[in-house]
């Protein structure tokens, strides 16, 4: 095609039908295009030059004038429901484009013996049916040729073939019998051409069709293959050549399966499922099907979630309809065999286009991408035109001889034919790249890209092209898709989630775990060590001065238990500071350690204090009644054992039924749901069922202790600790009253929560030790006078019999006199001359 002043290609495309009509009206004998959809249905169209303005006509060179017409006739699938409609339209559009370009200026048809002939192409709708093709030939194409001959005209009839070897095979005997040249752009089965000297095909023979693909895959490392073909002449012929090709290139045949013509998922799914089994799993699957079968096969592979390392199709690669049917993601890296690519360096001798220009014109004229089927049909038309012009006659024998012996430059490549009339041109191994662009991957001399082998799995390609793994988003970071479809995150703070289309690298922010600061932990440990030293010092002092009257009066065993109990209380500071910052630490054990240590420490301390007050109450009551009362350790030991056992039973039930467990609660999350801030704490679903009895029992014990302290408030203070015990109990109550609401308020603030709890444990322990031991230490070391006893009633006295010594509390004067008569006290606080007996309290 030639246009003045370099007008845009788009304008040319829009004017194609008008230019064809102009050519039809300006020739003497040129006819219009006729489409036959049935045996008798004719559709004609004609235009007059006056229909177009002079400005438009000026775009073209001088109109063509013809001395006659050449008839190109052929069947073709014209209905959308026809099996070969899509492929047939690719070929029909290419034929129409070439005929129009040949007919118009500057070429103006075909030159034969000094005369110019326009091409008239008649297309018959064949419904993709062999019976219909036979009817078309017998009732349409043959009568038309006979009519022209009987009228005395020169036989200028030539046949073009429909798409597929099966349909062309119906025409070939008629062409051979009538010595009519038939050239096929969509047939590759050798049986169609062999023994028929006037029949030629532009595709390579079926036996050589897959050669380039198998060779390139073998070089890439493929070891096994399986083949699947539909029941049709071309597809069966192509796949039947695979065993020989596999043997030639060292591949092992895994399986060979035939499915019905026009196969669907019903036929393909079982085959795909069988191939996906581990004992099969071929490296390469060659699927010999037509265009609709390609999409069905890909769908089956998707459904069984399996893909071979290479998928080879006999058609489809390069077809726009294939990409539309399966989607651009699934089409990527699929391979196929073709005999043409727009990137090939070639130029047509008739229309002057190279392969790339032909593809551009085809796209502009049809709004479809040119496939090798299009170029093959276009090459068939221009090769036939060149043969006619070289023969310089319309004699079929002469034209066939030229076709059989010479080479023709076409948009399809340099065409020459073998002894059977089939193209000698090698096939090309094509593959879609990551941009769904077709590359020639073999042979190397014509390659426009490298073979991608093995092709990605479905999960991998979905991850790459459907997920945000490699692109990132507002809520994700960039990663690298892996073979299993998961995202390998490049950022150490990112986490791979999802698979395939949902794969992503979600940025996991550095979570503020709100761990207790090291400074506070150090402070807590410091408080524990202070209290531990304090408690052990008190216990050591008690044991050292155990024979001193002051210490004896308070009973060393109870004092040591108080010291031990406060040590246990302070020991609770350690599990309070344990957290999940160290995976090796059993945090759950620490959760229950605190209730055990606090309850046991509290029980030991206050059971000892309670026993001491109870002892005073017994002596005080006996004194009021002026009755002797001997209170031994065993008389109050049951109190301590009972208090401790009640606590132990409750704690054991808690431990066994619903123990405290460590749990981390999220305080703040990001857009992806990952925590920005959290805090860990111990929880129990039914903690209240155990905490309430424990606290209630402890509270009652504290209140009753206060009551006992109150009723014994008038007991002489030199030999009982009621005042100090009451002070200790009140101090503990005050500490707890203040601490509990504070703990509730700062519950999610780990630093504050830990500090308050550690401080409470320290204060409770330290307060009890201070109020119980400091008065005794003061009396032993700083107050050297003898103990005094005050009267509380006219007839009330308290007698102390301790280790065989009788101190009668008759009056302060009598007590002082007894001190003077008894001699000097030894360092242990014992008076000389005392006799050794067991110590007990007795009231009289």
Short mmCIF file of C-alpha atoms in Angstrom, two decimals, residues 399-619:
data_model
loop_
_atom_site.label_atom_id
_atom_site.label_comp_id
_atom_site.label_asym_id
_atom_site.label_seq_id
_atom_site.Cartn_x
_atom_site.Cartn_y
_atom_site.Cartn_z
CA UNK A 399 2.31 -22.42 -11.90
CA UNK A 400 2.68 -25.60 -9.84
CA UNK A 401 6.08 -26.22 -11.36
CA UNK A 402 7.27 -22.77 -10.34
CA UNK A 403 5.94 -23.30 -6.81
CA UNK A 404 7.68 -26.65 -6.52
CA UNK A 405 11.10 -25.46 -7.64
CA UNK A 406 11.59 -21.84 -6.66
CA UNK A 407 11.80 -19.72 -3.51
CA UNK A 408 9.46 -16.83 -2.71
CA UNK A 409 10.00 -13.87 -0.40
CA UNK A 410 6.84 -13.32 1.59
CA UNK A 411 5.81 -11.73 4.89
CA UNK A 412 5.87 -15.32 6.16
CA UNK A 413 9.50 -15.72 5.25
CA UNK A 414 11.46 -17.21 2.40
CA UNK A 415 9.12 -19.96 1.21
CA UNK A 416 10.24 -23.02 -0.69
CA UNK A 417 8.57 -26.42 -0.87
CA UNK A 418 9.81 -29.98 -0.50
CA UNK A 419 8.98 -32.98 -2.65
CA UNK A 420 5.56 -33.25 -1.02
CA UNK A 421 4.73 -29.57 -1.52
CA UNK A 422 5.28 -28.59 2.12
CA UNK A 423 7.37 -25.71 3.42
CA UNK A 424 11.04 -26.27 4.03
CA UNK A 425 11.18 -23.39 6.51
CA UNK A 426 11.99 -24.52 10.06
CA UNK A 427 9.54 -23.88 12.86
CA UNK A 428 10.24 -21.52 15.73
CA UNK A 429 10.00 -22.16 19.44
CA UNK A 430 8.11 -19.24 20.97
CA UNK A 431 7.51 -18.30 24.58
CA UNK A 432 5.60 -15.57 26.35
CA UNK A 433 7.88 -13.58 28.63
CA UNK A 434 7.03 -11.90 31.92
CA UNK A 435 5.36 -9.05 30.02
CA UNK A 436 3.23 -11.48 27.99
CA UNK A 437 5.25 -10.60 24.91
CA UNK A 438 6.16 -13.32 22.46
CA UNK A 439 9.87 -14.11 22.17
CA UNK A 440 11.61 -16.45 19.78
CA UNK A 441 13.65 -18.66 22.09
CA UNK A 442 14.96 -21.14 19.50
CA UNK A 443 16.78 -21.43 17.13
CA UNK A 444 19.51 -19.22 18.55
CA UNK A 445 20.13 -17.48 15.23
CA UNK A 446 16.60 -16.04 15.23
CA UNK A 447 16.09 -15.73 18.99
CA UNK A 448 14.75 -12.55 20.54
CA UNK A 449 14.88 -13.83 24.10
CA UNK A 450 16.12 -16.70 26.25
CA UNK A 451 14.06 -19.74 27.14
CA UNK A 452 12.69 -19.49 30.70
CA UNK A 453 12.94 -23.03 32.06
CA UNK A 454 11.52 -24.28 34.30
CA UNK A 455 8.50 -22.03 34.21
CA UNK A 456 7.14 -20.86 37.58
CA UNK A 457 4.49 -22.78 39.46
CA UNK A 458 0.99 -21.32 39.67
CA UNK A 459 1.64 -20.14 43.22
CA UNK A 460 4.88 -18.51 42.16
CA UNK A 461 3.39 -16.62 39.23
CA UNK A 462 0.33 -15.60 41.27
CA UNK A 463 2.66 -14.32 43.95
CA UNK A 464 4.68 -12.41 41.34
CA UNK A 465 1.84 -10.85 39.39
CA UNK A 466 -1.24 -10.90 41.60
CA UNK A 467 0.16 -10.13 45.03
CA UNK A 468 1.94 -7.16 46.57
CA UNK A 469 5.01 -9.24 47.42
CA UNK A 470 7.37 -7.76 44.84
CA UNK A 471 5.70 -4.38 44.48
CA UNK A 472 4.83 -3.50 48.05
CA UNK A 473 1.91 -1.35 49.11
CA UNK A 474 0.92 1.14 51.73
CA UNK A 475 0.79 -1.63 54.32
CA UNK A 476 3.41 -4.06 52.99
CA UNK A 477 7.08 -4.03 52.06
CA UNK A 478 8.89 -5.46 49.05
CA UNK A 479 9.98 -9.10 49.05
CA UNK A 480 10.87 -11.83 46.58
CA UNK A 481 8.39 -14.48 45.45
CA UNK A 482 9.54 -18.05 45.95
CA UNK A 483 8.75 -21.27 44.09
CA UNK A 484 6.19 -22.26 46.71
CA UNK A 485 4.33 -18.99 46.21
CA UNK A 486 5.38 -17.44 49.50
CA UNK A 487 7.10 -14.11 49.84
CA UNK A 488 10.72 -14.01 50.97
CA UNK A 489 10.94 -10.78 52.89
CA UNK A 490 14.03 -8.63 52.46
CA UNK A 491 13.34 -6.59 55.56
CA UNK A 492 14.24 -8.34 58.79
CA UNK A 493 11.24 -6.73 60.45
CA UNK A 494 8.82 -8.03 57.80
CA UNK A 495 6.81 -11.24 57.98
CA UNK A 496 5.74 -13.39 55.05
CA UNK A 497 2.01 -14.03 54.98
CA UNK A 498 -0.31 -15.70 52.50
CA UNK A 499 0.53 -17.69 49.41
CA UNK A 500 0.13 -17.01 45.70
CA UNK A 501 -2.16 -14.02 45.11
CA UNK A 502 -2.33 -13.24 48.83
CA UNK A 503 1.42 -13.44 49.44
CA UNK A 504 2.91 -10.34 50.96
CA UNK A 505 5.63 -9.11 53.24
CA UNK A 506 3.85 -7.37 56.02
CA UNK A 507 6.03 -5.00 57.95
CA UNK A 508 6.04 -6.11 61.52
CA UNK A 509 6.80 -3.05 63.60
CA UNK A 510 9.19 -3.33 66.48
CA UNK A 511 6.71 -4.05 69.20
CA UNK A 512 6.96 -2.12 72.40
CA UNK A 513 6.70 -5.05 74.80
CA UNK A 514 6.62 -2.63 77.73
CA UNK A 515 9.13 -4.76 79.55
CA UNK A 516 10.04 -3.68 83.03
CA UNK A 517 13.07 -1.44 82.81
CA UNK A 518 16.38 -2.82 83.99
CA UNK A 519 16.65 0.03 86.47
CA UNK A 520 13.39 -0.91 88.15
CA UNK A 521 14.29 -4.61 88.12
CA UNK A 522 17.54 -3.70 89.82
CA UNK A 523 15.62 -1.61 92.34
CA UNK A 524 13.29 -4.52 93.05
CA UNK A 525 16.16 -6.94 93.49
CA UNK A 526 17.82 -4.41 95.76
CA UNK A 527 14.71 -4.24 97.94
CA UNK A 528 14.60 -8.02 98.08
CA UNK A 529 18.25 -8.30 99.14
CA UNK A 530 17.74 -5.63 101.80
CA UNK A 531 14.75 -7.46 103.21
CA UNK A 532 16.43 -10.84 102.89
CA UNK A 533 19.43 -9.58 104.88
CA UNK A 534 17.08 -7.96 107.38
CA UNK A 535 15.04 -11.15 107.88
CA UNK A 536 18.08 -13.40 108.16
CA UNK A 537 19.72 -10.95 110.54
CA UNK A 538 16.62 -10.97 112.73
CA UNK A 539 16.57 -14.75 112.73
CA UNK A 540 20.28 -14.90 113.56
CA UNK A 541 19.87 -12.35 116.37
CA UNK A 542 16.96 -14.32 117.78
CA UNK A 543 18.95 -17.53 117.85
CA UNK A 544 21.95 -15.79 119.40
CA UNK A 545 19.88 -14.19 122.20
CA UNK A 546 17.36 -17.02 122.50
CA UNK A 547 18.05 -17.34 126.27
CA UNK A 548 17.63 -13.68 127.00
CA UNK A 549 14.47 -13.06 129.07
CA UNK A 550 13.08 -10.62 126.53
CA UNK A 551 13.57 -13.08 123.69
CA UNK A 552 12.39 -15.97 125.79
CA UNK A 553 9.27 -14.07 126.70
CA UNK A 554 8.48 -13.73 122.96
CA UNK A 555 9.42 -17.38 122.30
CA UNK A 556 12.32 -17.67 119.79
CA UNK A 557 10.53 -20.23 117.63
CA UNK A 558 7.75 -17.77 116.79
CA UNK A 559 10.23 -14.98 116.16
CA UNK A 560 12.20 -17.16 113.76
CA UNK A 561 8.99 -18.07 111.96
CA UNK A 562 8.13 -14.41 111.60
CA UNK A 563 11.59 -13.74 110.14
CA UNK A 564 11.21 -16.70 107.78
CA UNK A 565 7.72 -15.56 106.76
CA UNK A 566 8.88 -12.04 105.92
CA UNK A 567 11.71 -13.55 103.89
CA UNK A 568 9.14 -15.56 101.92
CA UNK A 569 7.03 -12.45 101.43
CA UNK A 570 9.97 -10.48 100.07
CA UNK A 571 10.95 -13.40 97.88
CA UNK A 572 7.76 -12.68 95.90
CA UNK A 573 9.54 -9.66 94.42
CA UNK A 574 11.56 -12.01 92.18
CA UNK A 575 8.68 -13.71 90.29
CA UNK A 576 6.95 -10.34 90.10
CA UNK A 577 9.80 -9.14 87.87
CA UNK A 578 9.94 -12.25 85.66
CA UNK A 579 8.65 -11.61 82.13
CA UNK A 580 8.76 -13.20 78.67
CA UNK A 581 11.81 -11.30 77.49
CA UNK A 582 13.81 -14.52 77.92
CA UNK A 583 12.23 -17.55 76.19
CA UNK A 584 14.16 -19.93 78.43
CA UNK A 585 12.28 -18.77 81.54
CA UNK A 586 9.05 -20.53 82.48
CA UNK A 587 6.89 -17.47 82.92
CA UNK A 588 3.81 -19.56 83.76
CA UNK A 589 5.61 -21.01 86.76
CA UNK A 590 6.47 -17.51 87.91
CA UNK A 591 2.80 -16.55 87.65
CA UNK A 592 1.80 -19.08 90.32
CA UNK A 593 4.99 -18.57 92.34
CA UNK A 594 3.83 -15.14 93.48
CA UNK A 595 0.52 -16.31 95.04
CA UNK A 596 2.34 -19.18 96.74
CA UNK A 597 5.11 -17.03 98.16
CA UNK A 598 2.81 -14.20 99.24
CA UNK A 599 0.21 -16.49 100.80
CA UNK A 600 2.73 -18.74 102.51
CA UNK A 601 4.78 -15.83 103.75
CA UNK A 602 1.68 -14.04 104.98
CA UNK A 603 0.36 -17.22 106.60
CA UNK A 604 3.59 -17.94 108.40
CA UNK A 605 4.00 -14.38 109.64
CA UNK A 606 0.48 -13.81 110.80
CA UNK A 607 -0.12 -17.30 112.09
CA UNK A 608 2.90 -16.76 114.36
CA UNK A 609 1.64 -13.34 115.41
CA UNK A 610 -1.85 -14.70 115.80
CA UNK A 611 -0.54 -17.55 117.96
CA UNK A 612 1.37 -15.11 120.16
CA UNK A 613 -1.73 -12.95 120.66
CA UNK A 614 -3.80 -16.04 121.29
CA UNK A 615 -1.29 -17.12 123.91
CA UNK A 616 -1.56 -13.73 125.61
CA UNK A 617 -5.34 -13.96 125.49
CA UNK A 618 -5.29 -17.32 127.20
CA UNK A 619 -2.94 -16.13 129.95
#
